[in-house]
Amino acid sequence: MMMTDRIDLLLIEDNPGDRHLIEQMLLDVPDSTFHLETANRLGPGIELIQNQPLDLVLLDLSLPDSSGLETLTRVYKEAPNVPIVVLTGFSDSSLGLQAVQAGAQDYLVKGEVNANLLTKAIHYAIERHRAEEALRKREEEYRSLIDDVFDNSTVAVFILDENCNVVWINEATEEYFGLKRDDVVGKDKRVLIREVIRYIFDETAQCVDTLLSDYENNTFTESSFICHVTADPASGRQERWLEHWSQKIRSGRYAGGRIEQYTDITLHKRTEMAEREQRALAEALSDSVIALTSTLDLEEVLDRILENLHYVVPHDTSEIMLIKDNVARMVRTRSHNGQGVTERRLGARFVVAETPNLDYMDRTGEAMVIEDIHRDPNWVHLAGDEWLHACVTAPICFQSETVGFVNLLSETPGCLNEVHAQRLQAFTAYAAIAIQNARLYEHSRELAAVAERQRIARELHDAVSQSLFSASVIAQALPRLWTSNPDKVMAQLQYLDELTQGALTEMRMLLLELRPSALQDVSLSDLLRQLARTLETRKQIRITASVDTLPMLSPEVKVALYRIAQEALNNTSKHSQATQAHVTLRREDNRLVLSVDDNGVGFDIDETAPTSLGMRIMRERAEEIGAVLNIQSNRDAGTTVSVTWSDESI
């Protein structure tokens, strides 16, 4: 429209003053091309709309024969192609906004209007309307093309009219929802949701409530939400995740209705789920590794394996078999189904080479998935199998050796798959290390026990046996000595008593060391004094002990200090050529200081390897309790071994 063209306006306003003011404003516009008709009621205004062409309507919403948005609706119905500018009072700004949302081009507050603002509003409204009409025409021209695009789109589309009736769906909607177009078009979407669609969604409440709430309140989703569509083999519907959003249809045949779109995000969702599952698996494996490696007790390791398997693979019953001499024995079972038959499975034995499933895993190192153990001809049935069906089983392999197997069973057939097998195999790799570490630790303890027994045997041979042999010789010689030299009998009897007392002392110490708990029951002061007496008798070295009154010590600290003193005195007796040694244990504030001094030949510390003369053993024992070991020695100047242990509790 050119600015010189005549502009036909209709003003519907019941207030004479406001009507006159607007007329005057339009007259005051220079070179005005406005032609104004007026009406003081809606009825006469509609008659004018019906009988003559108009370029724009200036409409007061508060009229004697109509008020509010109903006024706009009636005018819009009679003149859908004529732009409308609404006039409101000072207190009706919100009503003006609602009018714009309902289709008006603009609104003006009557008390704030001037000629310039009114002119601009009229021209802008006409131009906007013209642009919208051009756009609407283009939309109609391309409607068939858009329909084709929608119908071939991978986005599912519902088009609803203003009464929520379905007027169109595309092929993607039929595929994703398992619906037929003829069964849907013309139906109320709300009824479809309640009777059909609600059973398609997994999270029924969330999706259904949101959609029905939007229909009820005539609102639209400001942000998308996700619907999980379940699979239905009967209709061919596949499991999908659909992202939903909707928008209002503002014009055209279905104005007031809505377009609903459902974008297929299944691939993204599954990738996200797989990533989340992998992260959860990594966390579960990490937690399991910490749990499995925090103990070296084999029995506890086996228990923790079963405890942590629940976080890696869902199951109802779990089992561990360990192999010895090519025979797999059931050593652990755990059931979550309450059937209480797991104990009856314990101890079951299988020759690996003669049991097909075990033999396969032993040879290949691969896990197995069994959909139903009752249909597997190679399954060896045990008590309680009647409740179980699906199984995933994996070998426990350390390096190239199979040390056992883990079975996970479920009451539901076919619920375990290759993904679960991969998870279980990843878990068994860590379980194998934990089992091997526990076995090595157990073996090292057995070796340590053998070494300790050998040491005690040497002590018995070197000390007790020799003392008893000497006592036996003296006892046999005493009768003859009584006859030949009675004066020496008392001296020999005294020596015989010393030998037997020394042997008794040696035996007491050896008995204490054979029972580690006994070392904990005796005070450290008594242990050190008895140790000094024993070595003094055995080695013919004068050993004295000076021990302060001590607080209650933990068994670990007591045994460690005793063993350090024992090792230091043994080194003194074996290597120092000393004639005297002194053991001191004194309390200094919150510290205990243990020292062993001798007057032996000493040694050059710089020239002596730190692992020699038992130094390594003493340092390790000191480190175990957080103590500090110090060794001082010089050639021909003796040796001092001291250990300092600090604790705020003493």
XYZ file of C-alpha atoms in Angstrom:
650
model
C 0.000 0.000 0.000
C 1.375 3.412 -0.981
C 1.320 6.180 1.617
C -0.875 8.316 -0.750
C -3.569 5.626 -0.987
C -6.736 6.151 0.943
C -6.890 4.252 4.221
C -10.388 3.291 5.327
C -10.674 3.052 9.102
C -13.490 2.032 11.422
C -13.498 3.293 15.014
C -15.830 1.403 17.375
C -15.874 3.512 20.567
C -18.809 4.306 22.874
C -17.147 7.232 24.694
C -17.866 10.474 22.740
C -14.846 12.243 24.198
C -12.411 9.462 23.226
C -14.054 9.153 19.822
C -13.743 12.889 19.167
C -10.119 12.904 20.369
C -9.112 10.144 17.939
C -10.984 11.818 15.072
C -9.113 15.061 15.787
C -5.744 13.278 15.936
C -6.319 11.773 12.507
C -7.383 15.140 11.092
C -4.224 16.753 12.460
C -1.976 14.384 10.504
C -0.367 16.337 7.618
C -1.431 15.134 4.167
C -3.708 12.634 5.864
C -5.206 9.913 3.668
C -7.306 8.445 6.481
C -11.038 8.055 5.954
C -12.762 7.332 9.253
C -16.125 5.722 9.974
C -17.344 5.455 13.588
C -19.771 3.371 15.619
C -20.692 3.630 19.307
C -21.839 0.021 19.637
C -20.532 -3.326 18.446
C -23.720 -4.141 16.543
C -23.596 -1.071 14.256
C -19.854 -1.564 13.911
C -20.312 -5.122 12.626
C -22.899 -3.856 10.101
C -20.309 -1.386 8.766
C -17.717 -4.189 8.600
C -20.122 -6.338 6.582
C -21.135 -3.583 4.155
C -17.929 -1.815 3.191
C -14.257 -2.611 2.711
C -11.928 -1.607 5.537
C -8.173 -1.370 5.956
C -8.153 -1.401 9.786
C -10.468 -1.438 12.811
C -9.777 0.612 15.957
C -11.674 -1.319 18.619
C -12.592 -0.462 22.201
C -13.088 -3.758 24.074
C -15.482 -2.271 26.655
C -18.722 -1.495 24.813
C -22.321 -1.393 26.034
C -23.275 -4.455 23.979
C -20.004 -6.408 24.361
C -16.940 -6.428 26.574
C -13.560 -8.053 26.955
C -11.985 -10.503 24.545
C -15.414 -11.580 23.328
C -15.607 -8.209 21.531
C -12.388 -8.978 19.674
C -13.540 -12.509 18.870
C -16.801 -11.283 17.300
C -15.050 -8.667 15.168
C -12.339 -11.132 14.137
C -15.006 -13.618 13.103
C -16.716 -11.058 10.841
C -13.484 -9.610 9.433
C -10.715 -12.205 9.689
C -8.672 -10.433 7.021
C -8.857 -6.940 8.543
C -6.147 -5.901 11.046
C -7.383 -4.786 14.466
C -5.783 -2.329 16.904
C -7.314 -2.535 20.373
C -7.950 0.557 22.536
C -7.756 0.094 26.315
C -7.947 2.215 29.437
C -5.095 2.890 31.867
C -5.996 -0.137 33.982
C -6.496 -2.552 31.077
C -2.924 -3.064 29.833
C -3.038 -6.776 30.656
C -6.248 -7.086 28.642
C -4.490 -5.390 25.741
C -1.688 -7.975 25.877
C -4.231 -10.789 25.908
C -5.901 -9.254 22.870
C -2.591 -9.220 20.966
C -2.054 -12.868 21.925
C -5.550 -13.619 20.628
C -4.880 -12.066 17.198
C -4.964 -8.246 17.446
C -2.094 -6.483 15.704
C -1.461 -4.008 18.532
C -3.044 -2.232 21.484
C -2.986 1.433 22.559
C -3.751 2.947 25.961
C -6.204 5.744 25.220
C -4.836 8.226 27.733
C -1.306 7.850 26.302
C -2.098 8.155 22.589
C -1.045 11.106 20.440
C -1.358 11.741 16.711
C 2.126 10.514 15.905
C 1.788 7.283 17.939
C -1.672 6.603 16.518
C -0.486 7.107 12.942
C 2.483 4.806 13.406
C 0.329 2.124 15.038
C -2.126 2.222 12.143
C 0.543 2.028 9.441
C 2.542 -0.683 11.257
C -0.586 -2.777 11.866
C -1.604 -2.563 8.223
C 1.895 -3.463 7.013
C 2.223 -6.351 9.479
C -1.150 -7.666 8.411
C -0.191 -7.353 4.755
C 3.034 -9.272 5.425
C 1.107 -11.953 7.314
C -1.361 -12.281 4.470
C 1.480 -12.663 1.988
C 3.051 -15.264 4.231
C -0.258 -17.077 4.621
C -0.669 -17.156 0.875
C 2.822 -18.560 0.423
C 2.082 -21.144 3.096
C -1.006 -22.240 1.228
C 0.973 -22.452 -1.998
C 3.506 -24.728 -0.352
C 1.045 -26.667 1.790
C 1.109 -29.754 -0.413
C 4.898 -29.669 -0.493
C 5.048 -29.368 3.302
C 2.573 -32.224 3.629
C 4.854 -34.396 1.518
C 7.876 -33.423 3.602
C 6.048 -34.133 6.866
C 4.765 -37.445 5.623
C 8.276 -38.581 4.715
C 9.882 -37.060 7.790
C 11.536 -39.197 10.467
C 9.869 -36.925 13.037
C 6.460 -38.207 14.162
C 3.802 -35.478 13.781
C 0.292 -35.102 15.193
C -1.835 -32.160 13.962
C -4.803 -31.356 16.207
C -7.623 -28.881 15.707
C -8.772 -26.476 18.406
C -10.973 -29.213 19.914
C -8.022 -31.648 20.242
C -9.293 -33.839 17.411
C -6.549 -35.497 15.349
C -6.723 -34.182 11.781
C -3.490 -35.639 10.435
C -0.553 -37.907 11.339
C 2.428 -38.888 9.231
C 3.969 -42.276 8.494
C 6.570 -41.876 11.225
C 3.764 -41.560 13.790
C 2.220 -44.807 12.552
C 5.586 -46.549 12.804
C 6.729 -45.150 16.165
C 3.403 -45.529 17.978
C 2.157 -48.647 16.204
C -1.024 -46.796 15.163
C -3.074 -46.861 11.947
C -4.001 -43.507 10.395
C -7.601 -44.545 9.769
C -7.977 -45.500 13.446
C -6.639 -42.157 14.677
C -7.757 -39.334 12.374
C -10.973 -37.734 13.605
C -10.550 -39.070 17.141
C -10.166 -36.904 20.233
C -6.477 -37.075 21.197
C -7.389 -37.030 24.894
C -9.494 -40.160 24.458
C -6.729 -41.812 22.434
C -4.250 -41.093 25.223
C -6.480 -42.566 27.923
C -7.517 -45.630 25.931
C -4.535 -46.446 23.711
C -1.428 -44.287 23.884
C -0.983 -44.454 27.665
C -0.199 -48.177 27.326
C 2.517 -47.433 24.773
C 4.588 -45.303 27.146
C 6.840 -46.776 29.808
C 6.701 -43.769 32.156
C 2.927 -43.539 31.753
C 2.215 -41.010 34.480
C 4.757 -38.391 33.382
C 3.910 -38.333 29.675
C 0.146 -38.726 30.043
C -0.200 -36.146 32.806
C 1.886 -33.592 30.909
C -0.045 -33.993 27.654
C -3.498 -33.942 29.262
C -2.528 -30.913 31.350
C -1.473 -29.034 28.197
C -4.795 -29.833 26.523
C -6.802 -28.865 29.588
C -5.030 -25.531 30.080
C -4.450 -24.813 26.374
C -0.719 -24.525 27.058
C 2.274 -25.647 25.077
C 5.508 -27.266 26.154
C 8.087 -24.560 26.708
C 10.759 -27.234 26.990
C 10.738 -30.715 25.516
C 10.259 -33.892 27.502
C 11.110 -37.479 26.646
C 8.646 -40.339 26.149
C 9.850 -43.929 26.361
C 7.858 -46.078 23.920
C 7.853 -49.784 24.755
C 8.242 -52.526 22.169
C 5.281 -54.592 20.956
C 6.222 -57.455 18.611
C 2.556 -58.055 17.740
C 2.130 -54.623 16.121
C 5.737 -54.302 15.004
C 6.330 -51.379 17.351
C 9.964 -51.065 18.439
C 11.352 -49.635 21.639
C 12.153 -45.964 21.150
C 12.847 -42.771 23.028
C 10.967 -39.796 21.559
C 11.537 -36.135 22.398
C 8.206 -34.265 22.420
C 7.404 -30.601 21.878
C 4.352 -28.739 20.644
C 3.393 -25.357 19.232
C 0.195 -23.470 18.544
C -1.291 -23.216 15.048
C -1.950 -19.466 14.805
C -3.681 -19.234 11.461
C -5.184 -21.194 8.663
C -7.749 -23.916 8.636
C -6.695 -25.347 11.994
C -6.015 -22.073 13.798
C -6.199 -22.580 17.547
C -5.043 -26.161 17.219
C -1.560 -27.515 17.746
C 1.308 -29.340 16.084
C 2.955 -32.056 18.167
C 6.293 -33.463 17.121
C 8.133 -36.507 18.439
C 11.794 -36.687 17.421
C 13.410 -40.125 17.543
C 16.428 -39.842 19.886
C 16.795 -43.597 20.441
C 20.372 -43.782 19.171
C 21.427 -40.850 21.341
C 19.598 -42.296 24.346
C 21.144 -45.730 23.946
C 24.584 -44.199 23.556
C 23.965 -42.171 26.703
C 22.730 -45.263 28.560
C 25.697 -47.307 27.381
C 28.053 -44.564 28.536
C 26.275 -44.377 31.901
C 26.378 -48.164 32.253
C 30.080 -48.211 31.402
C 30.720 -45.476 33.942
C 28.716 -47.375 36.561
C 30.564 -50.571 35.659
C 33.923 -48.810 35.960
C 32.924 -47.443 39.367
C 31.661 -50.867 40.461
C 34.875 -52.527 39.279
C 36.944 -49.850 41.006
C 35.041 -50.343 44.257
C 35.365 -54.100 43.835
C 39.112 -53.886 43.290
C 39.469 -51.850 46.474
C 37.333 -54.345 48.385
C 39.142 -57.383 46.984
C 42.640 -56.039 47.527
C 42.019 -54.732 51.044
C 42.438 -58.195 52.544
C 44.836 -61.098 52.062
C 42.657 -63.663 53.789
C 41.460 -66.121 51.117
C 38.152 -66.880 52.831
C 37.383 -63.174 53.127
C 38.392 -62.586 49.494
C 35.884 -65.220 48.344
C 33.126 -63.625 50.425
C 33.891 -60.184 48.997
C 33.811 -61.523 45.448
C 30.215 -62.645 45.961
C 29.310 -59.404 47.748
C 30.548 -57.208 44.893
C 29.276 -59.303 41.981
C 25.795 -57.931 42.660
C 26.964 -54.462 41.535
C 28.380 -55.781 38.257
C 25.732 -58.215 36.987
C 22.150 -58.603 38.313
C 21.496 -62.185 39.424
C 19.696 -64.381 41.963
C 22.409 -66.930 42.828
C 26.201 -66.714 42.635
C 28.822 -69.446 42.970
C 32.602 -69.769 43.090
C 34.522 -72.915 42.184
C 38.270 -73.282 42.736
C 40.435 -75.803 40.924
C 42.877 -78.169 42.590
C 44.429 -81.120 40.755
C 42.076 -80.531 37.769
C 39.006 -80.838 40.009
C 36.724 -77.818 40.455
C 35.145 -77.698 43.902
C 32.244 -75.446 44.907
C 33.675 -73.298 47.728
C 31.160 -70.443 47.941
C 27.477 -69.954 47.082
C 25.064 -67.132 47.753
C 21.347 -66.904 46.971
C 19.077 -63.865 46.807
C 15.882 -65.795 46.070
C 15.273 -67.088 49.584
C 15.163 -70.727 48.505
C 17.844 -71.683 51.047
C 19.449 -74.456 48.992
C 22.878 -72.939 48.474
C 24.434 -74.886 51.368
C 23.495 -78.148 49.650
C 25.558 -77.104 46.625
C 28.729 -76.481 48.646
C 31.455 -79.057 48.189
C 30.187 -80.282 44.809
C 33.114 -81.501 42.700
C 33.576 -81.554 38.934
C 36.460 -83.014 36.967
C 37.207 -80.114 34.630
C 38.253 -82.210 31.633
C 35.097 -84.350 31.954
C 32.649 -81.430 32.352
C 32.037 -79.908 28.864
C 31.214 -76.347 29.928
C 34.133 -76.126 32.366
C 36.484 -77.774 29.884
C 35.501 -75.240 27.191
C 36.145 -72.254 29.463
C 39.415 -73.776 30.707
C 40.680 -74.245 27.147
C 39.463 -70.949 25.657
C 39.461 -68.612 28.660
C 36.078 -67.294 27.451
C 32.835 -66.762 29.353
C 29.589 -68.535 28.452
C 25.941 -67.432 28.366
C 23.244 -70.085 28.849
C 19.656 -68.937 28.236
C 18.186 -71.798 30.267
C 20.237 -74.413 32.102
C 17.311 -76.865 31.805
C 17.708 -76.852 28.023
C 21.501 -77.119 28.067
C 22.568 -80.763 27.598
C 26.010 -80.036 29.077
C 24.760 -78.565 32.362
C 25.407 -80.679 35.457
C 22.391 -80.215 37.722
C 22.629 -79.666 41.478
C 20.140 -79.163 44.296
C 18.238 -75.919 43.784
C 18.535 -75.851 39.989
C 14.759 -76.218 39.678
C 14.423 -72.531 40.601
C 17.127 -71.290 38.244
C 17.261 -70.763 34.487
C 19.563 -68.163 32.878
C 23.276 -68.419 33.601
C 26.443 -66.518 32.777
C 29.669 -68.227 33.777
C 33.310 -67.206 33.399
C 36.713 -68.687 34.191
C 38.939 -67.116 36.832
C 42.258 -66.911 35.005
C 45.597 -65.797 36.377
C 48.096 -65.369 33.571
C 47.549 -68.533 31.482
C 46.222 -70.709 34.304
C 42.540 -71.234 35.127
C 42.236 -71.217 38.911
C 38.442 -71.422 39.150
C 35.041 -70.402 37.810
C 32.223 -67.992 38.720
C 28.582 -68.847 37.985
C 25.790 -66.251 38.096
C 22.267 -67.635 37.760
C 18.824 -66.036 37.468
C 15.274 -67.270 37.900
C 14.283 -65.589 34.597
C 15.156 -67.464 31.371
C 17.156 -65.493 28.808
C 17.719 -62.429 30.998
C 21.534 -62.676 30.898
C 23.428 -61.800 27.728
C 26.854 -61.225 26.197
C 27.139 -57.780 27.800
C 26.788 -59.425 31.213
C 29.387 -62.005 30.181
C 31.850 -59.246 29.279
C 31.252 -57.529 32.614
C 31.716 -60.763 34.534
C 34.928 -61.554 32.673
C 36.293 -58.087 33.485
C 35.438 -58.676 37.141
C 37.030 -62.142 37.268
C 40.328 -60.679 36.054
C 40.535 -58.667 39.286
C 39.168 -61.565 41.328
C 41.947 -63.796 39.996
C 44.603 -61.341 41.191
C 42.985 -61.108 44.627
C 42.777 -64.906 44.942
C 46.378 -65.315 43.806
C 47.589 -62.650 46.255
C 45.713 -64.361 49.092
C 47.186 -67.724 48.142
C 50.701 -66.292 47.947
C 50.215 -64.646 51.325
C 48.960 -67.911 52.799
C 51.922 -69.728 51.274
C 54.348 -67.125 52.641
C 52.845 -67.564 56.095
C 53.308 -71.310 55.798
C 56.938 -70.771 54.778
C 57.395 -68.386 57.697
C 55.920 -70.985 60.047
C 58.305 -73.618 58.673
C 61.242 -71.246 59.103
C 60.156 -70.487 62.673
C 59.871 -74.182 63.476
C 63.328 -74.742 62.042
C 64.697 -71.901 64.164
C 63.118 -73.335 67.300
C 64.503 -76.750 66.386
C 67.971 -75.209 66.115
C 67.478 -73.480 69.474
C 66.446 -76.779 71.032
C 69.485 -78.459 69.562
C 71.971 -75.689 70.317
C 70.785 -74.788 73.792
C 68.309 -77.102 75.472
C 69.692 -80.359 74.093
C 73.252 -79.427 74.968
C 72.258 -78.288 78.460
C 70.319 -81.481 79.088
C 73.147 -83.605 77.675
C 75.656 -81.868 79.964
C 73.304 -82.304 82.913
C 72.934 -85.994 82.069
C 76.714 -86.498 81.954
C 77.187 -84.726 85.310
C 74.342 -86.696 86.893
C 75.921 -89.975 85.767
C 79.351 -88.912 87.063
C 78.183 -87.761 90.507
C 78.043 -91.249 92.122
C 81.637 -91.942 91.102
C 82.713 -88.442 92.128
C 81.107 -88.959 95.558
C 83.403 -91.936 96.094
C 86.598 -90.476 94.668
C 86.331 -86.763 95.518
C 83.398 -85.857 97.812
C 84.550 -82.228 98.130
C 83.672 -81.489 94.469
C 80.157 -82.950 94.626
C 78.489 -79.730 95.890
C 80.093 -77.652 93.138
C 78.932 -80.117 90.498
C 75.450 -80.225 91.999
C 75.286 -76.436 91.815
C 76.434 -76.538 88.185
C 73.853 -79.270 87.482
C 71.147 -77.008 88.927
C 72.286 -74.114 86.728
C 72.106 -76.311 83.648
C 68.610 -77.579 84.413
C 67.363 -74.079 85.316
C 68.808 -72.741 82.071
C 67.128 -75.531 80.101
C 63.814 -74.759 81.814
C 64.169 -71.070 80.968
C 64.954 -71.925 77.346
C 61.910 -74.194 77.201
C 59.637 -71.503 78.635
C 60.789 -68.974 76.024
C 60.373 -71.458 73.208
C 56.880 -72.319 74.423
C 56.016 -68.616 74.478
C 57.249 -68.181 70.925
C 55.330 -71.225 69.759
C 52.156 -69.515 70.970
C 52.134 -65.859 69.712
C 49.087 -65.095 71.841
C 51.152 -65.940 74.917
C 53.566 -63.124 74.063
C 50.614 -60.733 74.244
C 49.516 -62.037 77.652
C 52.907 -61.440 79.314
C 54.088 -57.902 80.092
C 56.912 -56.507 77.989
C 59.027 -56.024 81.140
C 58.782 -59.725 82.023
C 59.440 -60.757 78.435
C 62.645 -58.701 78.249
C 63.907 -59.960 81.618
C 63.193 -63.571 80.693
C 64.861 -63.068 77.308
C 67.969 -61.703 79.050
C 68.129 -64.667 81.468
C 67.693 -67.175 78.657
C 70.472 -65.790 76.485
C 72.729 -65.268 79.485
C 72.441 -68.965 80.330
C 72.837 -70.067 76.741
C 75.696 -67.840 75.589
C 77.613 -67.310 78.831
C 77.312 -63.548 78.410
C 76.319 -61.418 81.327
C 73.083 -59.702 80.312
C 71.268 -57.244 82.550
C 67.894 -55.603 82.055
C 66.577 -52.265 83.294
C 62.886 -51.685 82.555
C 60.633 -48.772 83.627
C 57.016 -49.191 84.625
C 55.098 -49.168 81.362
C 51.541 -48.275 80.334
C 49.276 -50.739 78.562
C 50.682 -51.377 75.089
C 48.927 -52.777 72.048
C 49.882 -56.369 71.130
C 51.489 -55.169 67.882
C 53.798 -52.699 69.643
C 54.690 -55.152 72.414
C 55.578 -57.994 70.040
C 57.530 -55.693 67.694
C 59.686 -54.264 70.524
C 60.276 -57.759 71.926
C 61.346 -59.115 68.520
C 63.723 -56.188 67.970
C 65.344 -56.796 71.368
C 65.538 -60.529 70.619
C 67.201 -59.913 67.242
C 69.665 -57.414 68.726
C 70.677 -59.808 71.533
C 70.990 -62.718 69.102
C 73.321 -60.624 66.951
C 75.303 -59.702 70.061
C 75.711 -63.329 71.120
C 76.598 -64.557 67.626
C 78.838 -61.837 66.235
C 80.024 -59.309 68.810
C 82.343 -61.422 71.027
C 80.921 -59.369 73.900
C 81.144 -60.389 77.541
C 78.436 -58.023 78.725
C 75.185 -56.633 77.342
C 72.510 -54.415 78.818
C 68.841 -54.066 77.837
C 67.119 -50.792 78.740
C 63.477 -49.828 78.253
C 62.682 -46.366 79.539
C 59.716 -44.041 79.313
C 60.367 -40.424 78.269
C 57.235 -38.235 78.176
C 55.140 -39.723 75.363
C 57.949 -41.905 74.055
C 59.327 -45.372 74.759
C 63.030 -45.932 74.106
C 64.377 -49.488 73.891
C 68.151 -49.927 73.700
C 70.530 -52.901 73.644
C 74.215 -52.138 74.404
C 77.186 -54.512 74.332
C 80.952 -54.251 74.878
C 81.819 -56.317 71.824
C 84.193 -55.696 68.933
C 81.705 -53.502 67.085
C 81.715 -52.913 63.333
C 81.943 -50.154 60.741
C 78.371 -49.239 59.796
C 79.461 -47.578 56.531
C 81.066 -50.819 55.384
C 78.169 -53.046 56.425
C 75.200 -53.737 54.159
C 71.907 -52.573 55.711
C 70.499 -56.080 55.291
C 73.255 -57.790 57.278
C 73.225 -58.833 60.926
C 69.480 -58.786 61.049
C 69.394 -55.014 60.459
C 66.744 -55.379 57.762
C 64.477 -57.424 60.053
C 64.759 -54.892 62.865
C 64.071 -51.927 60.554
C 60.980 -53.604 59.092
C 59.574 -54.359 62.546
C 60.200 -50.760 63.635
C 58.485 -49.378 60.524
C 55.448 -51.602 61.124
C 54.669 -49.749 64.379
C 55.878 -46.321 63.233
C 59.056 -46.418 65.340
C 62.550 -45.146 64.493
C 65.517 -47.547 64.630
C 69.041 -46.250 65.215
C 72.265 -48.317 65.253
C 75.577 -46.947 66.528
C 78.808 -48.941 66.393
C 82.536 -48.511 65.974
C 85.286 -51.059 65.778
C 86.464 -52.165 69.250
C 83.912 -49.823 70.852
C 80.790 -51.987 71.102
C 77.339 -51.548 69.552
C 74.125 -49.798 70.594
C 70.791 -50.614 68.989
C 67.961 -48.265 69.967
C 64.368 -47.936 68.831
C 62.101 -44.986 69.702
C 58.319 -45.283 69.579
C 56.090 -42.236 70.130
C 52.405 -42.104 70.982
C 50.227 -39.417 72.560
C 48.378 -42.028 74.627
C 51.350 -42.849 76.871
